[in-house]
PDB file of C-alpha atoms in Angstrom:
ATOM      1  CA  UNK A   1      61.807  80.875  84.496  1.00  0.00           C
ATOM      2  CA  UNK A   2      64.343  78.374  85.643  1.00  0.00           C
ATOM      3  CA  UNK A   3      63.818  78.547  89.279  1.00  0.00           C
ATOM      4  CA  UNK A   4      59.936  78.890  88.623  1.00  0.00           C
ATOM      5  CA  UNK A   5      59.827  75.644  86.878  1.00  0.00           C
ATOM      6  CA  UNK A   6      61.762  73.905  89.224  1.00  0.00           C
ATOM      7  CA  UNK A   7      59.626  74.825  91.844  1.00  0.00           C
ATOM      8  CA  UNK A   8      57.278  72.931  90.547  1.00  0.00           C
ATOM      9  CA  UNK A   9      58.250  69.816  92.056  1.00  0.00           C
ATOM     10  CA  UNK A  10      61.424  68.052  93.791  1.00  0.00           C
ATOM     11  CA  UNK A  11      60.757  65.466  90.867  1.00  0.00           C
ATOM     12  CA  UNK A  12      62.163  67.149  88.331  1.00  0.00           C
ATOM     13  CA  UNK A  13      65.849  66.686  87.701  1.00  0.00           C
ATOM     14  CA  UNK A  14      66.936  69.547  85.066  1.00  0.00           C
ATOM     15  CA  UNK A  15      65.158  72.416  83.343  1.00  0.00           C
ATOM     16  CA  UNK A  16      66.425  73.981  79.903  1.00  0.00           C
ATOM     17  CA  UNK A  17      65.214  76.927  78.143  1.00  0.00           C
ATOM     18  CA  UNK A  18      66.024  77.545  74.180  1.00  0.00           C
ATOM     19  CA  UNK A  19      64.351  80.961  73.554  1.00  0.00           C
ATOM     20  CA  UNK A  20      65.477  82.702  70.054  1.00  0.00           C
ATOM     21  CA  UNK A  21      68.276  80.938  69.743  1.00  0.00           C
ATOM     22  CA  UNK A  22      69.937  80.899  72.843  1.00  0.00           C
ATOM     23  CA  UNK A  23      70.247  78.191  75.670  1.00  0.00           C
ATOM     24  CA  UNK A  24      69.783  78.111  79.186  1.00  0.00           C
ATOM     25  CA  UNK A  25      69.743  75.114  81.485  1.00  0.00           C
ATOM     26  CA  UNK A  26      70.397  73.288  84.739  1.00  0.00           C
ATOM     27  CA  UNK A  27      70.604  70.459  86.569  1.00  0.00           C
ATOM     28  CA  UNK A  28      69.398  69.386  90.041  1.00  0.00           C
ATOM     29  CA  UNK A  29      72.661  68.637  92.107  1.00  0.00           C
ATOM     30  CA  UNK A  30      73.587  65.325  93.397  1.00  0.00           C
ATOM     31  CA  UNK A  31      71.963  63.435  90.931  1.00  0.00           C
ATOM     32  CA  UNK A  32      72.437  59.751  90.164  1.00  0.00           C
ATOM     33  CA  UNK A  33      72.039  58.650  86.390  1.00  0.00           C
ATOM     34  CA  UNK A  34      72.467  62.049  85.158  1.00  0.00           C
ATOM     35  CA  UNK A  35      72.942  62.958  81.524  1.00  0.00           C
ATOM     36  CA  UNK A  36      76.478  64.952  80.671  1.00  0.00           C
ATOM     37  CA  UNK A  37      76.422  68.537  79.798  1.00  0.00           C
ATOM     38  CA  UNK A  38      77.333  68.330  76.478  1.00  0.00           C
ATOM     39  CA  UNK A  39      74.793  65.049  75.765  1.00  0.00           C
ATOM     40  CA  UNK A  40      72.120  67.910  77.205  1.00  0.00           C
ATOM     41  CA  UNK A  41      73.288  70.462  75.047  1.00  0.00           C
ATOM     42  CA  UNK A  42      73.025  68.414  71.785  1.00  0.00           C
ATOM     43  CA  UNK A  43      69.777  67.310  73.289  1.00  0.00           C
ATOM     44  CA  UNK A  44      68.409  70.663  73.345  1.00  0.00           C
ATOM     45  CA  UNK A  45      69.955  72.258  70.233  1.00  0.00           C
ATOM     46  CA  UNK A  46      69.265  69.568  67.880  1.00  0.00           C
ATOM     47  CA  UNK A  47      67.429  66.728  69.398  1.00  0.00           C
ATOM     48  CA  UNK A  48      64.347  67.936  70.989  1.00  0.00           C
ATOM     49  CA  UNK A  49      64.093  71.128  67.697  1.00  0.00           C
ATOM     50  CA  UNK A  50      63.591  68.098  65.536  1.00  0.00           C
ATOM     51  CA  UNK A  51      61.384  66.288  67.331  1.00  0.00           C
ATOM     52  CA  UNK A  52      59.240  69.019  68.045  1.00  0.00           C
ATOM     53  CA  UNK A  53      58.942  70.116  64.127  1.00  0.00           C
ATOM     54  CA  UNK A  54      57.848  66.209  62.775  1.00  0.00           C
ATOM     55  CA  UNK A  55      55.591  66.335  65.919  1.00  0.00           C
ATOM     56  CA  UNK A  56      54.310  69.215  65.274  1.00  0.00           C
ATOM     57  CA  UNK A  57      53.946  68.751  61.108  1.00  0.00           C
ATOM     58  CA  UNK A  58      52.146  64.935  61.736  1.00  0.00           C
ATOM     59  CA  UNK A  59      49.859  66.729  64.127  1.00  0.00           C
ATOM     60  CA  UNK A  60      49.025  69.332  62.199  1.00  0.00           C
ATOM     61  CA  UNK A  61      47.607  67.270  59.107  1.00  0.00           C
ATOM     62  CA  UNK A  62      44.885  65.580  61.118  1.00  0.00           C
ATOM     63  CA  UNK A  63      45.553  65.027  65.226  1.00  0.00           C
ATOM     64  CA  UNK A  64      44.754  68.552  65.955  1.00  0.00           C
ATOM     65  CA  UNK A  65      48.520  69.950  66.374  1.00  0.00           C
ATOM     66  CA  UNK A  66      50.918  69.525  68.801  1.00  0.00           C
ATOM     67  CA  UNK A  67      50.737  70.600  72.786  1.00  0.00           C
ATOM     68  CA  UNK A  68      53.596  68.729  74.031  1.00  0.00           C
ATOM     69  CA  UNK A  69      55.634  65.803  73.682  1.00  0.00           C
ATOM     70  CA  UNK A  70      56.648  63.150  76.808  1.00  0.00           C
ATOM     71  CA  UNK A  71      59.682  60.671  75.904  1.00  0.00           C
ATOM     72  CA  UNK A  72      60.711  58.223  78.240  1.00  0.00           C
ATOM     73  CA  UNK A  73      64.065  57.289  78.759  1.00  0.00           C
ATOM     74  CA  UNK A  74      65.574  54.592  80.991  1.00  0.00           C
ATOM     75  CA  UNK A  75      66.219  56.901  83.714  1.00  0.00           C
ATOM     76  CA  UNK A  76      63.797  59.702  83.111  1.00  0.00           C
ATOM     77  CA  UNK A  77      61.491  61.512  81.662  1.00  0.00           C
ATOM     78  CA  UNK A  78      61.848  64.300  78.907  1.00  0.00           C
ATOM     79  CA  UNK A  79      59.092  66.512  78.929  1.00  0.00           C
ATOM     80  CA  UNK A  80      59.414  68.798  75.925  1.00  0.00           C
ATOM     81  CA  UNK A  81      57.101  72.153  75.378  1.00  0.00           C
ATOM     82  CA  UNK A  82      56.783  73.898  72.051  1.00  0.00           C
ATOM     83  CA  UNK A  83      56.482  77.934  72.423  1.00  0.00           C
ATOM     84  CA  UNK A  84      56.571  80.733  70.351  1.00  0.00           C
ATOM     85  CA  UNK A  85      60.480  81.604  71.298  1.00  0.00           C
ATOM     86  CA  UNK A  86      61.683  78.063  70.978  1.00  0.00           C
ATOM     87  CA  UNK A  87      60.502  75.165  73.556  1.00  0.00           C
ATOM     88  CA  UNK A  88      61.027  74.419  77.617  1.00  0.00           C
ATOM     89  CA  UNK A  89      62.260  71.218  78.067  1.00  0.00           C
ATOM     90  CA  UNK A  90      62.633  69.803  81.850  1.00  0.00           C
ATOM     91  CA  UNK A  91      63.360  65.917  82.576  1.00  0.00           C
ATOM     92  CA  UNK A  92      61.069  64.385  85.058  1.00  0.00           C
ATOM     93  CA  UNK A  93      62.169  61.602  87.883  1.00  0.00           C
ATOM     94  CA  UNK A  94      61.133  57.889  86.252  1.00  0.00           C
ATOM     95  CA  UNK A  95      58.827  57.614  89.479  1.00  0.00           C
ATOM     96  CA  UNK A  96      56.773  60.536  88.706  1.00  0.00           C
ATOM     97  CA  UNK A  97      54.070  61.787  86.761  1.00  0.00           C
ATOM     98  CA  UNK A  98      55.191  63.321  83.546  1.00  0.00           C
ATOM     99  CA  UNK A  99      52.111  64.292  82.692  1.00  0.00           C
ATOM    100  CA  UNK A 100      50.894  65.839  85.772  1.00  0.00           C
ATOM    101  CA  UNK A 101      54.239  67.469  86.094  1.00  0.00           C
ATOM    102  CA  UNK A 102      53.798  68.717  82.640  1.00  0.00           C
ATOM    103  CA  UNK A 103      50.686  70.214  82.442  1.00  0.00           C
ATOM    104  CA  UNK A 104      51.967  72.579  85.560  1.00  0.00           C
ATOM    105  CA  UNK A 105      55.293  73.557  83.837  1.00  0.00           C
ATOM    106  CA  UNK A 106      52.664  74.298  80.727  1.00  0.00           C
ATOM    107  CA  UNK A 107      50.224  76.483  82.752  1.00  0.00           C
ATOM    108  CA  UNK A 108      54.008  78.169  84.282  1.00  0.00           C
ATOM    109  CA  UNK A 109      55.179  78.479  80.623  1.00  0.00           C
ATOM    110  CA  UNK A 110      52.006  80.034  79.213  1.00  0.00           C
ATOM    111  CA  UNK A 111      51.415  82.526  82.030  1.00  0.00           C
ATOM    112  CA  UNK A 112      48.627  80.558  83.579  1.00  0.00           C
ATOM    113  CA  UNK A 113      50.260  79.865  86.793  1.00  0.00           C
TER     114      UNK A 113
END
């Protein structure tokens, strides 16, 4: 699913993959203003699990629930998918379109496309 997702577009910069429990991830080489291992570990273990669940419990009371959440960071992009196994999470170049670049790693995700 890696590969697949980075596919998607020379835009994004690192792709992780927490599905029951366990971690996957990498990160574009040569990069410039990129994140340490560890920092994207944490990220991905705690960070972005937490995020997802008070997303995902405000949503649910009246918004409709959750579909995805975009956080921008001084250098980047987070884009941050909840699934069924866990979430997809895959950082996005500051000069792109998260959104855009989202909904395609979605459609990937969900067996769409």
């Amino acid at each position: 699913m890696i590969d697949s997702i980075f596919s998607l577009s020379e835009s994004i910069r690192y792709v992780a993959v927490y599905r029951n429990g366990q971690l996957q991830s990498r990160v574009k080489a040569g990069l410039a203003s990129a994140s340490s291992a560890e920092s994207d570990r944490y990220e991905e273990l705690l960070v972005n699990p937490t995020l997802l669940k008070l997303a995902e419990q405000r949503g649910n009371i009246d918004c409709g629930g959750l579909d995805y959440l975009v956080v921008r960071y001084g250098h980047f992009f987070q884009f941050v998918l909840p699934t069924d196994w866990g979430h997809a999470s895959v950082c996005i170049a500051a000069d792109a379109e998260p959104i855009e670049i989202g909904e395609r790693v979605k459609a990937l995700v969900n067996g769409e496309g």
